[in-house]
mmCIF file of C-alpha atoms in Angstrom:
data_model
loop_
_atom_site.group_PDB
_atom_site.id
_atom_site.type_symbol
_atom_site.label_atom_id
_atom_site.label_comp_id
_atom_site.label_asym_id
_atom_site.label_seq_id
_atom_site.Cartn_x
_atom_site.Cartn_y
_atom_site.Cartn_z
ATOM 1 C CA MET A 1 38.510 -4.913 16.561
ATOM 2 C CA THR A 2 35.028 -5.340 18.017
ATOM 3 C CA VAL A 3 34.249 -8.677 19.610
ATOM 4 C CA VAL A 4 30.629 -9.866 19.277
ATOM 5 C CA HIS A 5 29.689 -11.986 22.263
ATOM 6 C CA GLY A 6 27.563 -15.098 21.892
ATOM 7 C CA ALA A 7 24.547 -13.628 23.655
ATOM 8 C CA GLU A 8 24.627 -10.559 21.413
ATOM 9 C CA LEU A 9 24.931 -12.681 18.288
ATOM 10 C CA SER A 10 22.083 -14.901 19.473
ATOM 11 C CA SER A 11 19.920 -11.834 20.058
ATOM 12 C CA MET A 12 20.704 -10.509 16.588
ATOM 13 C CA GLU A 13 19.921 -13.858 15.023
ATOM 14 C CA ARG A 14 16.603 -14.006 16.868
ATOM 15 C CA GLY A 15 15.655 -10.552 15.613
ATOM 16 C CA LEU A 16 16.541 -11.549 12.061
ATOM 17 C CA GLN A 17 14.412 -14.672 12.439
ATOM 18 C CA VAL A 18 11.415 -12.523 13.385
ATOM 19 C CA LEU A 19 12.068 -10.212 10.444
ATOM 20 C CA ALA A 20 12.501 -13.124 8.030
ATOM 21 C CA PHE A 21 9.318 -14.779 9.314
ATOM 22 C CA VAL A 22 7.265 -11.673 8.518
ATOM 23 C CA GLN A 23 8.973 -11.027 5.194
ATOM 24 C CA ASP A 24 8.514 -14.614 4.012
ATOM 25 C CA ARG A 25 4.764 -14.393 4.662
ATOM 26 C CA GLY A 26 4.250 -10.802 3.573
ATOM 27 C CA GLN A 27 2.384 -10.082 6.802
ATOM 28 C CA ALA A 28 1.857 -11.703 10.201
ATOM 29 C CA ASP A 29 0.544 -10.831 13.628
ATOM 30 C CA VAL A 30 2.337 -11.305 16.914
ATOM 31 C CA ALA A 31 0.491 -14.542 17.709
ATOM 32 C CA GLU A 32 1.612 -16.074 14.399
ATOM 33 C CA ILE A 33 5.216 -15.086 15.070
ATOM 34 C CA MET A 34 5.059 -16.595 18.565
ATOM 35 C CA ALA A 35 3.655 -19.864 17.243
ATOM 36 C CA GLY A 36 5.863 -20.050 14.156
ATOM 37 C CA LEU A 37 9.128 -19.382 15.996
ATOM 38 C CA ASP A 38 8.150 -20.879 19.352
ATOM 39 C CA LEU A 39 8.889 -17.651 21.212
ATOM 40 C CA PRO A 40 7.395 -16.392 24.471
ATOM 41 C CA SER A 41 5.136 -13.344 24.176
ATOM 42 C CA SER A 42 7.512 -10.997 26.031
ATOM 43 C CA THR A 43 10.399 -11.878 23.706
ATOM 44 C CA THR A 44 8.251 -11.561 20.595
ATOM 45 C CA TYR A 45 6.878 -8.158 21.571
ATOM 46 C CA ARG A 46 10.386 -6.934 22.384
ATOM 47 C CA TYR A 47 11.790 -7.877 18.978
ATOM 48 C CA VAL A 48 8.741 -6.572 17.153
ATOM 49 C CA ARG A 49 9.048 -3.260 18.975
ATOM 50 C CA LEU A 50 12.754 -3.001 18.122
ATOM 51 C CA LEU A 51 12.149 -3.811 14.440
ATOM 52 C CA LYS A 52 9.297 -1.294 14.255
ATOM 53 C CA ASN A 53 11.375 1.413 15.932
ATOM 54 C CA ALA A 54 14.228 0.714 13.501
ATOM 55 C CA GLY A 55 11.840 1.090 10.572
ATOM 56 C CA PHE A 56 12.031 -2.482 9.278
ATOM 57 C CA LEU A 57 8.459 -3.462 10.188
ATOM 58 C CA VAL A 58 5.222 -1.501 10.017
ATOM 59 C CA GLU A 59 1.924 -2.369 11.645
ATOM 60 C CA VAL A 60 -1.227 -1.874 9.602
ATOM 61 C CA GLY A 61 -4.596 -3.097 10.778
ATOM 62 C CA GLY A 62 -3.047 -5.286 13.459
ATOM 63 C CA GLN A 63 -0.792 -6.995 10.921
ATOM 64 C CA LEU A 64 2.971 -6.565 10.711
ATOM 65 C CA SER A 65 4.488 -6.098 7.254
ATOM 66 C CA PRO A 66 7.985 -5.396 5.921
ATOM 67 C CA SER A 67 8.546 -1.678 5.481
ATOM 68 C CA ALA A 68 9.657 0.200 2.389
ATOM 69 C CA ARG A 69 13.225 -0.061 3.718
ATOM 70 C CA LEU A 70 13.195 -3.687 2.580
ATOM 71 C CA ALA A 71 12.192 -2.863 -0.998
ATOM 72 C CA ASP A 72 14.731 -2.614 -3.798
ATOM 73 C CA ARG A 73 17.069 0.348 -3.235
ATOM 74 C CA SER A 74 19.113 -0.081 -6.404
ATOM 75 C CA VAL A 75 17.602 3.175 -7.619
ATOM 76 C CA ASP A 76 15.887 6.008 -5.793
ATOM 77 C CA SER A 77 12.648 4.948 -7.427
ATOM 78 C CA SER A 78 10.145 6.539 -5.068
ATOM 79 C CA GLU A 79 11.679 9.981 -5.438
ATOM 80 C CA HIS A 80 11.836 9.515 -9.189
ATOM 81 C CA LEU A 81 8.164 8.568 -9.322
ATOM 82 C CA ILE A 82 7.224 11.561 -7.154
ATOM 83 C CA ASP A 83 9.167 13.883 -9.456
ATOM 84 C CA LEU A 84 7.429 12.473 -12.530
ATOM 85 C CA ALA A 85 3.973 12.686 -10.958
ATOM 86 C CA ARG A 86 4.288 16.103 -9.275
ATOM 87 C CA PRO A 87 3.069 18.258 -12.187
ATOM 88 C CA LEU A 88 0.203 15.854 -12.854
ATOM 89 C CA LEU A 89 -0.952 15.973 -9.233
ATOM 90 C CA THR A 90 -0.928 19.764 -9.241
ATOM 91 C CA ARG A 91 -2.838 19.855 -12.515
ATOM 92 C CA LEU A 92 -5.409 17.331 -11.273
ATOM 93 C CA ARG A 93 -6.110 19.370 -8.161
ATOM 94 C CA GLY A 94 -6.388 22.597 -10.130
ATOM 95 C CA GLY A 95 -8.572 21.063 -12.826
ATOM 96 C CA THR A 96 -10.987 19.212 -10.557
ATOM 97 C CA GLY A 97 -10.978 21.048 -7.240
ATOM 98 C CA PHE A 98 -10.540 17.725 -5.434
ATOM 99 C CA SER A 99 -7.698 16.493 -3.269
ATOM 100 C CA VAL A 100 -5.302 14.158 -5.087
ATOM 101 C CA ALA A 101 -3.194 11.225 -3.852
ATOM 102 C CA LEU A 102 -0.363 9.183 -5.348
ATOM 103 C CA THR A 103 0.040 5.749 -3.751
ATOM 104 C CA VAL A 104 2.212 2.681 -4.298
ATOM 105 C CA ARG A 105 2.088 -0.854 -2.954
ATOM 106 C CA VAL A 106 4.860 -1.955 -0.617
ATOM 107 C CA HIS A 107 4.440 -5.673 0.018
ATOM 108 C CA ASN A 108 0.938 -5.998 1.556
ATOM 109 C CA ALA A 109 0.327 -2.331 2.360
ATOM 110 C CA ALA A 110 -0.340 0.944 0.572
ATOM 111 C CA LEU A 111 2.198 3.754 0.909
ATOM 112 C CA CYS A 112 1.194 7.347 0.175
ATOM 113 C CA LEU A 113 3.986 9.029 -1.763
ATOM 114 C CA ASP A 114 2.430 12.447 -2.333
ATOM 115 C CA THR A 115 -0.808 14.408 -2.048
ATOM 116 C CA ARG A 116 -2.326 17.700 -3.131
ATOM 117 C CA ARG A 117 -5.035 18.910 -0.761
ATOM 118 C CA SER A 118 -7.976 20.998 -1.852
ATOM 119 C CA GLY A 119 -11.268 22.121 -0.302
ATOM 120 C CA SER A 120 -12.728 20.967 2.962
ATOM 121 C CA GLY A 121 -13.156 17.544 4.473
ATOM 122 C CA SER A 122 -10.682 15.013 5.765
ATOM 123 C CA ILE A 123 -8.177 13.173 3.591
ATOM 124 C CA ALA A 124 -6.738 10.199 5.444
ATOM 125 C CA PHE A 125 -3.673 9.637 3.269
ATOM 126 C CA ARG A 126 -0.601 11.737 4.019
ATOM 127 C CA PRO A 127 2.853 11.475 2.417
ATOM 128 C CA GLY A 128 4.802 8.697 4.094
ATOM 129 C CA GLU A 129 1.722 7.155 5.694
ATOM 130 C CA ILE A 130 1.097 3.438 5.315
ATOM 131 C CA LEU A 131 -2.437 2.031 5.312
ATOM 132 C CA THR A 132 -4.101 -1.219 4.328
ATOM 133 C CA LEU A 133 -4.599 -2.120 0.673
ATOM 134 C CA TYR A 134 -8.386 -1.883 1.108
ATOM 135 C CA ALA A 135 -8.362 1.602 2.673
ATOM 136 C CA GLY A 136 -10.655 3.125 0.042
ATOM 137 C CA ALA A 137 -10.139 3.807 -3.640
ATOM 138 C CA SER A 138 -6.746 5.431 -3.092
ATOM 139 C CA ALA A 139 -5.493 1.920 -2.276
ATOM 140 C CA THR A 140 -7.844 -0.665 -3.785
ATOM 141 C CA PRO A 141 -6.531 -0.361 -7.385
ATOM 142 C CA LEU A 142 -3.145 -1.433 -6.009
ATOM 143 C CA LEU A 143 -4.721 -4.501 -4.420
ATOM 144 C CA ALA A 144 -6.863 -5.327 -7.451
ATOM 145 C CA PHE A 145 -3.808 -5.487 -9.717
ATOM 146 C CA ALA A 146 -1.418 -7.000 -7.155
ATOM 147 C CA PRO A 147 -0.101 -10.557 -7.571
ATOM 148 C CA GLY A 148 -2.624 -13.235 -6.663
ATOM 149 C CA ALA A 149 -0.650 -14.226 -3.559
ATOM 150 C CA VAL A 150 -1.002 -10.695 -2.165
ATOM 151 C CA ARG A 151 -4.738 -10.613 -2.830
ATOM 152 C CA ARG A 152 -5.230 -13.994 -1.197
ATOM 153 C CA GLN A 153 -3.303 -12.978 1.881
ATOM 154 C CA VAL A 154 -5.202 -9.714 2.337
ATOM 155 C CA LEU A 155 -8.586 -11.366 1.757
ATOM 156 C CA GLY A 156 -7.693 -14.232 4.082
ATOM 157 C CA GLY A 157 -6.558 -11.974 6.920
ATOM 158 C CA ARG A 158 -8.477 -9.917 9.454
ATOM 159 C CA LEU A 159 -9.963 -6.831 7.816
ATOM 160 C CA THR A 160 -9.951 -3.722 9.984
ATOM 161 C CA ARG A 161 -13.375 -2.057 10.221
ATOM 162 C CA TYR A 162 -12.500 1.594 9.693
ATOM 163 C CA THR A 163 -16.161 2.596 9.370
ATOM 164 C CA ALA A 164 -19.582 0.949 9.284
ATOM 165 C CA VAL A 165 -19.281 0.485 5.506
ATOM 166 C CA THR A 166 -15.764 -0.972 5.397
ATOM 167 C CA PRO A 167 -16.312 -4.097 3.269
ATOM 168 C CA SER A 168 -16.265 -7.707 4.345
ATOM 169 C CA ALA A 169 -13.855 -10.103 2.631
ATOM 170 C CA GLN A 170 -16.589 -11.324 0.274
ATOM 171 C CA THR A 171 -17.662 -7.796 -0.667
ATOM 172 C CA LEU A 172 -14.038 -6.780 -1.154
ATOM 173 C CA ARG A 173 -13.442 -9.789 -3.405
ATOM 174 C CA THR A 174 -16.386 -8.704 -5.586
ATOM 175 C CA GLU A 175 -15.160 -5.097 -5.643
ATOM 176 C CA LEU A 176 -11.654 -6.148 -6.702
ATOM 177 C CA ALA A 177 -13.036 -8.142 -9.624
ATOM 178 C CA ALA A 178 -15.032 -5.077 -10.683
ATOM 179 C CA ILE A 179 -11.923 -2.874 -10.469
ATOM 180 C CA ARG A 180 -9.999 -5.218 -12.756
ATOM 181 C CA ALA A 181 -12.915 -5.226 -15.201
ATOM 182 C CA ASP A 182 -13.722 -1.492 -15.078
ATOM 183 C CA GLY A 183 -10.264 -0.047 -14.524
ATOM 184 C CA TYR A 184 -11.301 2.238 -11.655
ATOM 185 C CA HIS A 185 -12.882 2.191 -8.205
ATOM 186 C CA ARG A 186 -15.197 4.470 -6.270
ATOM 187 C CA SER A 187 -15.446 4.083 -2.490
ATOM 188 C CA ARG A 188 -17.805 6.004 -0.234
ATOM 189 C CA GLY A 189 -16.960 6.187 3.452
ATOM 190 C CA TRP A 190 -14.736 3.092 3.493
ATOM 191 C CA LEU A 191 -12.003 4.926 5.398
ATOM 192 C CA THR A 192 -13.551 8.226 6.522
ATOM 193 C CA PRO A 193 -17.307 8.821 6.928
ATOM 194 C CA GLY A 194 -18.688 11.329 4.453
ATOM 195 C CA MET A 195 -15.707 11.121 2.108
ATOM 196 C CA THR A 196 -15.592 9.618 -1.390
ATOM 197 C CA ALA A 197 -12.504 8.537 -3.327
ATOM 198 C CA ILE A 198 -12.145 7.575 -6.973
ATOM 199 C CA GLY A 199 -8.939 5.797 -7.922
ATOM 200 C CA VAL A 200 -7.334 4.325 -11.028
ATOM 201 C CA PRO A 201 -4.256 2.131 -11.487
ATOM 202 C CA VAL A 202 -1.258 3.365 -13.447
ATOM 203 C CA ILE A 203 -0.326 0.414 -15.653
ATOM 204 C CA ALA A 204 3.052 0.356 -17.377
ATOM 205 C CA GLY A 205 4.777 -2.651 -18.855
ATOM 206 C CA GLY A 206 1.861 -4.826 -17.776
ATOM 207 C CA THR A 207 2.415 -3.895 -14.126
ATOM 208 C CA CYS A 208 0.441 -1.674 -11.763
ATOM 209 C CA VAL A 209 3.154 0.783 -10.777
ATOM 210 C CA CYS A 210 1.041 3.101 -8.629
ATOM 211 C CA ALA A 211 -2.441 4.555 -8.254
ATOM 212 C CA LEU A 212 -3.892 8.032 -8.705
ATOM 213 C CA SER A 213 -7.008 9.115 -6.834
ATOM 214 C CA LEU A 214 -9.331 12.054 -6.288
ATOM 215 C CA ILE A 215 -10.826 12.581 -2.811
ATOM 216 C CA GLY A 216 -13.665 14.830 -1.700
ATOM 217 C CA LYS A 217 -16.892 14.998 0.236
ATOM 218 C CA ASP A 218 -19.659 12.623 -0.856
ATOM 219 C CA ARG A 219 -21.852 15.457 -2.115
ATOM 220 C CA GLU A 220 -19.023 16.692 -4.360
ATOM 221 C CA PHE A 221 -19.168 13.487 -6.445
ATOM 222 C CA PRO A 222 -22.645 13.421 -8.018
ATOM 223 C CA GLU A 223 -21.281 11.269 -10.847
ATOM 224 C CA THR A 224 -18.107 9.396 -11.710
ATOM 225 C CA GLY A 225 -17.862 9.754 -15.476
ATOM 226 C CA GLU A 226 -15.855 12.969 -15.722
ATOM 227 C CA PRO A 227 -13.559 12.322 -12.713
ATOM 228 C CA VAL A 228 -12.763 8.850 -14.072
ATOM 229 C CA ARG A 229 -12.053 10.244 -17.528
ATOM 230 C CA ILE A 230 -9.673 12.850 -16.099
ATOM 231 C CA LEU A 231 -7.912 10.312 -13.888
ATOM 232 C CA ARG A 232 -7.499 7.833 -16.726
ATOM 233 C CA ALA A 233 -5.947 10.501 -18.929
ATOM 234 C CA ALA A 234 -3.523 11.437 -16.141
ATOM 235 C CA ALA A 235 -2.684 7.768 -15.510
ATOM 236 C CA GLU A 236 -1.927 7.210 -19.191
ATOM 237 C CA GLU A 237 0.264 10.324 -19.264
ATOM 238 C CA LEU A 238 2.183 9.207 -16.180
ATOM 239 C CA ALA A 239 2.620 5.685 -17.564
ATOM 240 C CA ALA A 240 4.054 7.148 -20.773
ATOM 241 C CA ARG A 241 6.634 9.073 -18.735
ATOM 242 C CA LEU A 242 7.867 6.027 -16.857
ATOM 243 C CA PRO A 243 11.011 4.167 -17.928
ATOM 244 C CA ALA A 244 10.593 0.959 -19.874
ATOM 245 C CA GLU A 245 11.865 -1.125 -16.925
ATOM 246 C CA GLN A 246 9.168 -1.019 -14.249
ATOM 247 C CA ASN A 247 10.729 -3.540 -11.852
ATOM 248 C CA ALA A 248 12.427 -0.706 -9.972
ATOM 249 C CA TRP A 249 9.125 0.003 -8.207
ATOM 250 C CA LEU A 250 8.531 -3.590 -7.095
ATOM 251 C CA PRO A 251 9.864 -5.338 -3.988
ATOM 252 C CA PRO A 252 12.593 -7.803 -5.015
ATOM 253 C CA ASP A 253 10.522 -10.921 -4.298
ATOM 254 C CA GLU A 254 7.680 -9.784 -6.544
ATOM 255 C CA LYS A 255 9.526 -8.771 -9.689
ATOM 256 C CA HIS A 256 8.848 -12.039 -11.465
ATOM 257 C CA GLU A 257 5.619 -13.094 -9.771
ATOM 258 C CA GLY A 258 2.633 -13.612 -12.028
ATOM 259 C CA GLU A 259 -0.879 -12.283 -11.668
ATOM 260 C CA ARG A 260 -2.536 -15.648 -11.190
ATOM 261 C CA GLU A 261 -5.121 -16.200 -8.457
#
């Protein structure tokens, strides 16, 4: 029988407090954790490092967020979604000549599940990579159709300036409203200079389950009409393949949250 000493238990409890603090808020920086839990900086950084190394926290744009390990694991939903989307991604790349990305929202961040690369130029998203929810049109549809609490938190936080044209909070707020109205987004150089992305949400059961996007060099996108049409058709096809119960792809604390601002 293993005996857990008081100091060890206290250390575990402190680590869980840090984790719970971040999870309750969706995201937080080290200074907020220090102030909220009244911890010294050395202690806070030590627990944050341990939780990051263990895969329970991820750092995106200077903000700590719960990782995908803390999402609902009742079903292997991510793998299922990848399996369903795989033929569509391959067809999109072959039919358009652009790179393709499949992304999902995990709490306050965007997780790339799969990509198909085509042509030249840099594509920032790679499978398993986590970026901010405003990291170009591969992510912004997820933010636009996220619960109001998520949008408020992202817009109220510090926005990382990836490039000179990364939007301000006010510009991003306007862009998100346009995405909800138009059903797609086009970003030019938001994440990588010289690269354009066009993304659409995949809506099933009234919920944005994931996003599909095409990525290529700016000069390869003279117009958006045809790429948007192709993406929308693929999004509708993917939505039709999804099971009726979409909550499997949502973190547990967001399954019943409304879309209100």
